[in-house]
CSV table of C-alpha atoms and ligand atoms in Angstrom, one decimal:
chain,number,residue,atom,x,y,z
A,772,MET,CA,0.0,0.1,-0.1
A,773,LYS,CA,1.0,3.3,-1.0
A,774,LYS,CA,2.0,5.6,2.1
A,775,LYS,CA,0.9,8.9,3.1
A,776,VAL,CA,2.8,12.1,2.1
A,777,ALA,CA,4.3,14.5,4.6
A,778,PHE,CA,5.8,17.6,3.2
A,779,SER,CA,7.6,20.9,4.3
A,780,LEU,CA,9.3,23.7,3.4
A,781,VAL,CA,11.7,26.3,5.3
A,782,GLN,CA,12.3,30.0,4.2
A,783,PRO,CA,16.4,30.8,3.6
A,784,SER,CA,15.6,34.0,4.8
A,785,GLY,CA,17.8,34.4,7.9
A,786,GLU,CA,19.4,32.0,10.1
A,787,LEU,CA,17.1,29.4,11.8
A,788,THR,CA,16.1,29.9,15.3
A,789,ILE,CA,14.8,27.2,17.9
A,790,GLY,CA,11.3,28.6,16.6
A,791,ASN,CA,12.0,27.0,13.5
A,792,TYR,CA,13.5,24.0,14.9
A,793,ILE,CA,10.8,23.3,17.3
A,794,GLY,CA,7.8,24.1,15.6
A,795,ALA,CA,9.2,22.5,12.2
A,796,LEU,CA,12.7,20.7,11.8
A,797,ARG,CA,12.2,18.8,15.3
A,798,GLN,CA,8.9,17.1,13.8
A,799,PHE,CA,10.3,15.7,10.5
A,800,PRO,CA,12.8,12.7,11.5
A,801,ALA,CA,9.9,11.0,13.5
A,802,LEU,CA,7.5,11.3,10.3
A,803,GLN,CA,10.5,9.3,7.8
A,804,ASP,CA,9.4,5.8,9.1
A,805,SER,CA,5.7,6.1,8.5
A,806,TYR,CA,5.2,8.6,5.6
A,807,ASP,CA,7.0,9.1,2.3
A,808,CYS,CA,8.6,12.4,3.2
A,809,MET,CA,9.5,16.0,1.2
A,810,PHE,CA,11.3,18.5,3.0
A,811,GLY,CA,13.2,21.3,1.1
A,812,VAL,CA,14.3,25.0,1.1
A,813,ALA,CA,11.7,27.5,-0.1
A,814,ASP,CA,13.7,29.9,-1.9
A,815,LEU,CA,11.2,31.4,-4.2
A,816,HIS,CA,9.1,32.4,-1.1
A,817,SER,CA,12.1,34.0,0.2
A,818,ILE,CA,12.6,36.5,-2.5
A,819,THR,CA,9.4,38.5,-1.6
A,820,VAL,CA,11.4,40.2,0.5
A,821,PRO,CA,15.1,41.5,-0.6
A,822,GLN,CA,18.2,39.1,-0.6
A,823,LYS,CA,21.5,39.6,-1.0
A,824,PRO,CA,22.3,36.6,-3.9
A,825,ALA,CA,25.3,35.4,-2.1
A,826,ASP,CA,23.3,35.5,1.3
A,827,LEU,CA,20.8,33.5,-0.2
A,828,ARG,CA,22.7,30.8,-1.9
A,829,LYS,CA,24.7,30.0,1.5
A,830,ARG,CA,21.7,30.1,3.3
A,831,THR,CA,19.7,27.6,1.1
A,832,LYS,CA,22.7,25.0,1.5
A,833,GLU,CA,22.5,26.0,5.7
A,834,VAL,CA,19.0,24.9,5.8
A,835,ILE,CA,19.5,21.6,4.0
A,836,ALA,CA,22.2,20.7,6.2
A,837,TYR,CA,20.1,21.7,9.4
A,838,MET,CA,17.2,19.5,8.2
A,839,MET,CA,20.0,16.3,7.9
A,840,ALA,CA,21.6,17.6,11.0
A,841,SER,CA,18.1,17.4,13.0
A,842,GLY,CA,17.5,13.8,11.7
A,843,VAL,CA,16.3,14.2,8.2
A,844,ASP,CA,17.9,11.1,6.2
A,845,PRO,CA,18.6,11.5,2.6
A,846,GLU,CA,17.9,7.9,2.0
A,847,LYS,CA,14.7,8.0,3.6
A,848,SER,CA,13.3,11.6,2.6
A,849,ILE,CA,13.5,13.8,-0.6
A,850,LEU,CA,15.6,17.0,0.0
A,851,PHE,CA,15.5,19.4,-2.5
A,852,VAL,CA,15.4,23.1,-3.3
A,853,GLN,CA,12.2,24.6,-4.5
A,854,SER,CA,13.8,26.7,-7.3
A,855,GLN,CA,15.1,23.7,-9.0
A,856,VAL,CA,11.6,22.2,-9.3
A,857,PRO,CA,10.1,24.8,-11.8
A,858,LEU,CA,6.8,23.2,-11.4
A,859,HIS,CA,5.9,25.0,-8.5
A,860,ALA,CA,6.0,28.1,-10.3
A,861,GLU,CA,4.0,26.4,-13.2
A,862,LEU,CA,1.5,25.4,-10.5
A,863,THR,CA,1.2,28.9,-8.9
A,864,TRP,CA,0.0,30.5,-12.1
A,865,VAL,CA,-2.9,27.8,-12.4
A,866,LEU,CA,-4.1,28.2,-8.9
A,867,ASN,CA,-3.7,31.9,-9.0
A,868,SER,CA,-6.8,31.5,-11.8
A,869,ILE,CA,-8.9,30.4,-9.0
A,870,THR,CA,-7.8,32.2,-5.9
A,871,TYR,CA,-9.7,35.1,-4.8
A,872,MET,CA,-8.2,38.6,-4.4
A,873,GLY,CA,-10.3,38.7,-1.2
A,874,GLN,CA,-8.7,35.7,0.5
A,875,LEU,CA,-5.1,37.0,0.1
A,876,SER,CA,-5.9,40.2,1.2
A,877,ARG,CA,-7.2,38.5,4.7
A,878,MET,CA,-4.2,36.4,5.0
A,879,THR,CA,-2.2,37.9,8.3
A,880,GLN,CA,1.0,37.3,7.4
A,881,TYR,CA,0.6,39.5,4.3
A,882,LYS,CA,-1.7,42.3,6.8
A,883,ASP,CA,1.5,42.3,8.9
A,884,LYS,CA,4.1,42.8,6.4
A,885,SER,CA,2.2,45.0,4.4
A,886,GLN,CA,2.0,47.3,7.5
A,887,ARG,CA,5.3,47.2,8.3
A,888,SER,CA,6.9,48.4,4.9
A,889,GLU,CA,5.0,50.1,2.1
A,890,GLU,CA,8.4,50.5,0.4
A,891,ASN,CA,8.4,46.6,-0.8
A,892,LEU,CA,4.8,46.3,-1.3
A,893,ASN,CA,5.4,43.5,-4.2
A,894,ALA,CA,3.0,41.6,-5.9
A,895,ALA,CA,4.6,38.3,-5.1
A,896,LEU,CA,4.1,39.1,-1.3
A,897,PHE,CA,0.4,39.2,-1.8
A,898,THR,CA,0.3,35.9,-3.8
A,899,TYR,CA,2.8,34.3,-1.9
A,900,PRO,CA,0.3,31.8,0.0
A,901,VAL,CA,-0.7,30.6,-3.5
A,902,LEU,CA,2.9,29.4,-4.3
A,903,MET,CA,2.9,27.6,-0.6
A,904,ALA,CA,-0.5,26.0,-1.7
A,905,ALA,CA,1.1,24.8,-5.2
A,906,ASP,CA,4.1,23.3,-3.6
A,907,ILE,CA,2.1,21.3,-1.0
A,908,LEU,CA,-0.4,20.4,-3.8
A,909,LEU,CA,1.8,19.5,-6.4
A,910,TYR,CA,3.1,16.4,-4.0
A,911,GLN,CA,-0.1,15.4,-3.3
A,912,SER,CA,0.7,15.9,0.4
A,913,ASP,CA,-1.4,14.5,2.9
A,914,PHE,CA,0.3,16.5,5.7
A,915,VAL,CA,2.2,19.2,6.5
A,916,PRO,CA,4.3,19.8,9.6
A,917,VAL,CA,4.5,23.2,10.5
A,918,GLY,CA,4.3,25.8,13.4
A,919,GLU,CA,1.1,27.9,14.3
A,920,ASP,CA,1.9,31.0,12.3
A,921,GLN,CA,1.7,28.8,9.3
A,922,ARG,CA,-2.3,27.3,9.8
A,923,GLN,CA,-4.2,30.0,7.6
A,924,HIS,CA,-1.9,29.6,4.5
A,925,LEU,CA,-2.6,25.9,5.0
A,926,GLU,CA,-6.5,26.6,5.2
A,927,LEU,CA,-6.1,28.5,1.9
A,928,ALA,CA,-3.8,25.6,0.5
A,929,ARG,CA,-7.0,23.1,1.5
A,930,ASP,CA,-9.8,25.6,0.0
A,931,LEU,CA,-7.9,25.7,-3.3
A,932,ALA,CA,-7.4,22.0,-3.4
A,933,GLU,CA,-11.2,21.9,-2.9
A,934,ARG,CA,-12.2,24.4,-5.1
A,935,PHE,CA,-10.0,22.8,-8.0
A,936,ASN,CA,-11.4,19.6,-7.5
A,937,HIS,CA,-15.0,20.6,-7.6
A,938,ARG,CA,-14.5,22.7,-10.6
A,939,TYR,CA,-12.4,20.3,-12.8
A,940,SER,CA,-13.2,16.9,-10.9
A,941,ASP,CA,-11.0,15.1,-8.3
A,942,THR,CA,-7.5,16.0,-8.8
A,943,PHE,CA,-5.7,17.2,-5.7
A,944,THR,CA,-5.3,15.5,-2.0
A,945,VAL,CA,-6.9,18.0,0.4
A,946,PRO,CA,-3.6,18.6,2.9
A,947,GLU,CA,-3.8,18.8,6.6
A,948,PRO,CA,-1.4,20.6,8.9
A,949,LEU,CA,0.6,18.7,11.7
A,950,ILE,CA,1.0,21.4,14.3
A,951,GLY,CA,2.2,20.8,17.8
A,952,LYS,CA,0.2,21.7,20.6
A,953,THR,CA,2.6,23.5,23.1
A,954,ILE,CA,5.4,23.7,20.4
A,955,GLY,CA,3.6,25.0,17.5
A,956,LYS,CA,4.3,28.7,18.6
A,957,ILE,CA,7.6,29.7,20.2
A,958,MET,CA,7.2,33.6,21.1
A,959,SER,CA,9.9,36.3,20.9
A,960,LEU,CA,12.2,36.5,24.3
A,961,LYS,CA,11.9,39.8,24.5
A,962,ASN,CA,7.8,40.1,23.8
A,963,PRO,CA,5.9,37.3,24.4
A,964,GLU,CA,2.7,38.5,22.4
A,965,ILE,CA,5.1,38.0,19.4
A,966,LYS,CA,6.4,34.9,17.3
A,967,MET,CA,10.0,34.3,17.8
A,968,SER,CA,11.4,35.1,14.0
A,969,LYS,CA,14.7,35.2,12.4
A,970,SER,CA,14.0,38.9,11.0
A,971,ASP,CA,13.3,40.1,14.5
A,972,PRO,CA,15.6,43.6,14.5
A,973,ASP,CA,16.6,42.7,18.2
A,974,GLN,CA,19.3,39.6,18.5
A,975,ASN,CA,18.1,39.1,21.9
A,976,ALA,CA,14.8,38.2,20.9
A,977,TYR,CA,16.0,35.2,19.3
A,978,ILE,CA,18.1,31.9,19.9
A,979,LEU,CA,19.9,30.6,16.9
A,980,LEU,CA,20.6,27.0,16.2
A,981,ALA,CA,24.2,28.3,15.3
A,982,ASP,CA,24.4,30.1,19.0
A,983,ASP,CA,26.9,29.0,21.4
A,984,LYS,CA,26.5,28.1,25.2
A,985,ASP,CA,27.7,31.6,26.3
A,986,THR,CA,25.2,33.8,24.1
A,987,ILE,CA,22.4,31.1,24.6
A,988,ILE,CA,22.8,31.6,28.2
A,989,ARG,CA,23.1,35.3,27.7
A,990,LYS,CA,20.2,35.7,25.8
A,991,VAL,CA,18.0,33.6,28.2
A,992,ARG,CA,19.0,35.5,31.1
A,993,ARG,CA,18.0,38.4,29.2
A,994,ALA,CA,14.2,37.1,28.5
A,995,VAL,CA,11.3,39.1,29.8
A,996,THR,CA,9.5,37.6,32.4
A,997,ASP,CA,7.0,39.1,35.0
A,998,SER,CA,7.4,40.4,38.7
A,999,CYS,CA,5.2,37.8,40.1
A,1000,GLY,CA,8.4,35.8,41.1
A,1001,GLU,CA,6.7,32.3,40.9
A,1002,ILE,CA,7.2,29.9,38.4
A,1003,ARG,CA,3.7,28.2,37.5
A,1004,TYR,CA,2.7,27.5,33.9
A,1005,SER,CA,-0.2,30.0,33.6
A,1006,GLU,CA,-1.4,32.4,30.8
A,1007,GLU,CA,-0.9,35.3,33.3
A,1008,GLN,CA,2.7,34.7,33.1
A,1009,PRO,CA,3.2,34.8,29.2
A,1010,GLY,CA,7.0,35.3,28.9
A,1011,LEU,CA,7.5,32.7,31.7
A,1012,MET,CA,5.2,30.3,30.0
A,1013,ASN,CA,6.9,30.5,26.6
A,1014,LEU,CA,10.5,29.6,28.8
A,1015,LEU,CA,8.4,26.6,30.0
A,1016,ASN,CA,7.3,25.8,26.6
A,1017,ILE,CA,10.7,25.7,25.2
A,1018,TYR,CA,11.9,23.6,28.1
A,1019,ALA,CA,9.4,21.2,27.4
A,1020,ALA,CA,9.8,21.2,23.8
A,1021,PHE,CA,13.4,19.9,24.2
A,1022,THR,CA,13.1,17.5,27.2
A,1023,GLN,CA,9.5,16.3,25.6
A,1024,GLU,CA,8.0,16.7,28.8
A,1025,GLU,CA,4.4,18.7,29.9
A,1026,PRO,CA,5.5,22.3,30.6
A,1027,GLN,CA,3.2,21.6,33.8
A,1028,LYS,CA,5.7,19.2,35.3
A,1029,ILE,CA,8.5,21.4,34.5
A,1030,ALA,CA,7.0,24.1,36.4
A,1031,GLY,CA,6.4,21.7,39.0
A,1032,GLN,CA,10.0,20.9,39.4
A,1033,PHE,CA,11.4,24.7,39.6
A,1034,ALA,CA,8.4,25.5,41.7
A,1035,HIS,CA,10.8,26.3,44.6
A,1036,ALA,CA,13.5,28.1,42.3
A,1037,SER,CA,14.1,31.5,41.3
A,1038,TYR,CA,14.0,32.9,37.8
A,1039,ALA,CA,17.2,33.4,37.6
A,1040,GLU,CA,18.0,29.8,38.8
A,1041,PHE,CA,15.3,28.7,36.1
A,1042,LYS,CA,16.6,30.4,33.5
A,1043,ASP,CA,20.2,29.2,34.0
A,1044,ALA,CA,19.3,25.6,34.0
A,1045,LEU,CA,16.9,26.3,30.6
A,1046,GLY,CA,20.1,27.9,29.3
A,1047,GLU,CA,22.2,25.1,29.9
A,1048,MET,CA,19.3,22.5,28.8
A,1049,ILE,CA,19.0,24.3,25.6
A,1050,ALA,CA,23.1,24.6,24.8
A,1051,GLN,CA,23.5,20.9,25.6
A,1052,SER,CA,20.8,20.1,23.3
A,1053,LEU,CA,21.6,21.7,20.4
A,1054,ALA,CA,25.4,20.9,20.8
A,1055,PRO,CA,25.2,17.3,19.1
A,1056,MET,CA,23.3,18.9,16.0
A,1057,GLN,CA,25.8,21.7,15.4
A,1058,ALA,CA,28.7,19.3,15.3
A,1059,ARG,CA,26.7,17.1,13.0
A,1060,TYR,CA,25.9,20.4,10.9
A,1061,ARG,CA,29.7,21.4,10.6
A,1062,ASP,CA,30.5,18.0,9.5
A,1063,ILE,CA,27.6,18.0,6.7
A,1064,MET,CA,28.7,21.8,5.5
A,1065,ALA,CA,32.4,20.4,5.7
A,1066,ASN,CA,31.4,18.2,2.8
A,1067,GLY,CA,30.2,20.6,0.2
A,1068,GLU,CA,29.8,18.2,-2.8
A,1069,GLU,CA,28.2,15.4,-1.0
A,1070,LEU,CA,25.4,18.1,0.3
A,1071,GLU,CA,24.8,19.3,-3.4
A,1072,ARG,CA,24.4,15.6,-4.6
A,1073,ILE,CA,21.9,14.9,-2.4
A,1074,TYR,CA,19.7,18.1,-3.2
A,1075,LYS,CA,20.5,17.8,-6.7
A,1076,GLU,CA,19.0,14.6,-6.6
A,1077,GLY,CA,16.4,15.1,-4.3
A,1078,ALA,CA,15.4,17.8,-7.1
A,1079,GLU,CA,15.0,15.3,-9.8
A,1080,LYS,CA,13.1,12.8,-7.7
A,1081,ALA,CA,10.8,15.9,-6.7
A,1082,TYR,CA,10.3,16.5,-10.2
A,1083,SER,CA,9.1,13.0,-11.3
A,1084,ILE,CA,6.4,13.1,-8.8
A,1085,GLY,CA,5.4,16.4,-9.5
A,1086,ARG,CA,5.2,16.3,-13.1
A,1087,LYS,CA,2.0,13.6,-12.8
A,1088,THR,CA,0.4,16.3,-10.6
A,1089,LEU,CA,0.7,18.9,-13.3
A,1090,SER,CA,0.3,17.1,-16.4
A,1091,LYS,CA,-3.0,15.9,-14.9
A,1092,VAL,CA,-4.0,19.6,-14.0
A,1093,TYR,CA,-3.3,20.9,-17.5
A,1094,ARG,CA,-5.4,18.5,-19.0
A,1095,LYS,CA,-7.9,19.4,-16.9
A,1096,VAL,CA,-7.7,23.1,-17.5
A,1097,GLY,CA,-7.5,22.2,-21.3
A,1098,PHE,CA,-4.0,22.8,-22.2
A,1099,LEU,CA,-2.7,20.8,-25.3
A,1100,GLN,CA,-0.6,17.6,-24.1
B,1928,TYM,P1,9.1,30.1,7.7
B,1928,TYM,O1,10.4,29.6,7.2
B,1928,TYM,O2,8.7,31.4,8.1
B,1928,TYM,O3,9.4,29.0,9.0
B,1928,TYM,C1,9.9,27.5,8.7
B,1928,TYM,C2,8.9,26.8,9.7
B,1928,TYM,O4,9.3,27.3,11.1
B,1928,TYM,C3,8.2,27.5,11.9
B,1928,TYM,N1,8.5,28.3,12.9
B,1928,TYM,C4,7.9,28.6,13.8
B,1928,TYM,N2,6.9,27.6,14.8
B,1928,TYM,C5,6.9,27.8,16.4
B,1928,TYM,N3,7.4,29.0,17.0
B,1928,TYM,C6,7.9,30.0,15.9
B,1928,TYM,N4,8.4,30.8,16.4
B,1928,TYM,C7,8.1,29.6,14.4
B,1928,TYM,N5,9.0,30.5,13.4
B,1928,TYM,C8,9.0,29.5,12.3
B,1928,TYM,C9,7.1,27.8,10.6
B,1928,TYM,O5,5.9,27.6,11.0
B,1928,TYM,C10,7.4,26.9,9.6
B,1928,TYM,O6,6.9,25.6,9.8
B,1928,TYM,N6,5.5,29.9,4.7
B,1928,TYM,C11,6.2,29.0,5.4
B,1928,TYM,C12,7.7,28.2,4.1
B,1928,TYM,C13,6.5,27.2,3.1
B,1928,TYM,C14,6.2,26.3,3.3
B,1928,TYM,C15,5.4,25.8,2.1
B,1928,TYM,C16,5.8,25.3,4.7
B,1928,TYM,C17,6.8,27.7,1.9
B,1928,TYM,N7,6.2,26.5,1.3
B,1928,TYM,C18,5.0,24.4,2.0
B,1928,TYM,C19,5.2,24.4,4.7
B,1928,TYM,C20,4.5,23.6,3.2
B,1928,TYM,C21,7.6,29.9,5.8
B,1928,TYM,O7,7.3,31.3,5.5
B,1928,TYM,O8,8.0,29.4,6.7
């Protein structure tokens, strides 16, 4: 029997944070035995904001290396770079034709980004979620492991799949998001109201996968908490709640249990334990990452082979789509 398909991409638009790891990357390896998995780098998405070409090339490789370092096995999963499979852009055009402008203008990510800067309000920023739907639908994905911030984009992908199927007959699998309960949204260390993001101008707001132990401990010490002074897992203490979620995500325990363990500790003691724990958890991955990056040829072989495999799967979907809409074959 054919296995179900799990699919996810990560943008190379900055260095990866523990938010990317906890919300997405960390989920990937566990899916490899039960599903046909495809993971990759969304470089087409990343040019919706200006990128330096040399940095983009470098970070694209880094994202593949981090996926492997976190346990994605290229023998089991397809690892690829989006721009190396032209089908994504082709399917996007067809999906654009069934996407309503109103739907796109309601996307919170677009609203946030467009409010922040008027300067670079380009058309790709607006149609970004259509490209994301094309990524997912091209491979008939059943499951999409992502963080909570991508839920609305997933809803659009489901919507477009259903609309196309309804208009032209059954073509696409309708995908489902896989979002961790407490780990779906890791918040900024400086403001627990906003998500931890690699594009945050304040470097103390996030922990990078590449940060060394001293940096991690320093950033955790500076994280905002509150003046209550008591370690509890409560909505009323959102800063502390976020730190407990991070701790729980790394140790795979319930955050309430962690709060219990530290019930008699001070914030400073808890923060130091958290910093140590994050650094210790990341160290083996950082070592694997360095080894992978040191062997650039092997890395290149992996993502090029991945693109070929992805192409041969996606091609079937695209020709079906082209036939259904009435393009000559
Ligand atoms: P991106 O590159 O912003 O983030 C990559 C993944 O990390 C998750 N994530 C988080 N999870 C929890 N807490 C956080 N603070 C946090 N920050 C980021 C994201 O949810 C994501 O899973 N549009 C996507 C990339 C994409 C994609 C796709 C994903 C393009 N096409 C198709 C899945 C399927 C994005 O910008 O992710």
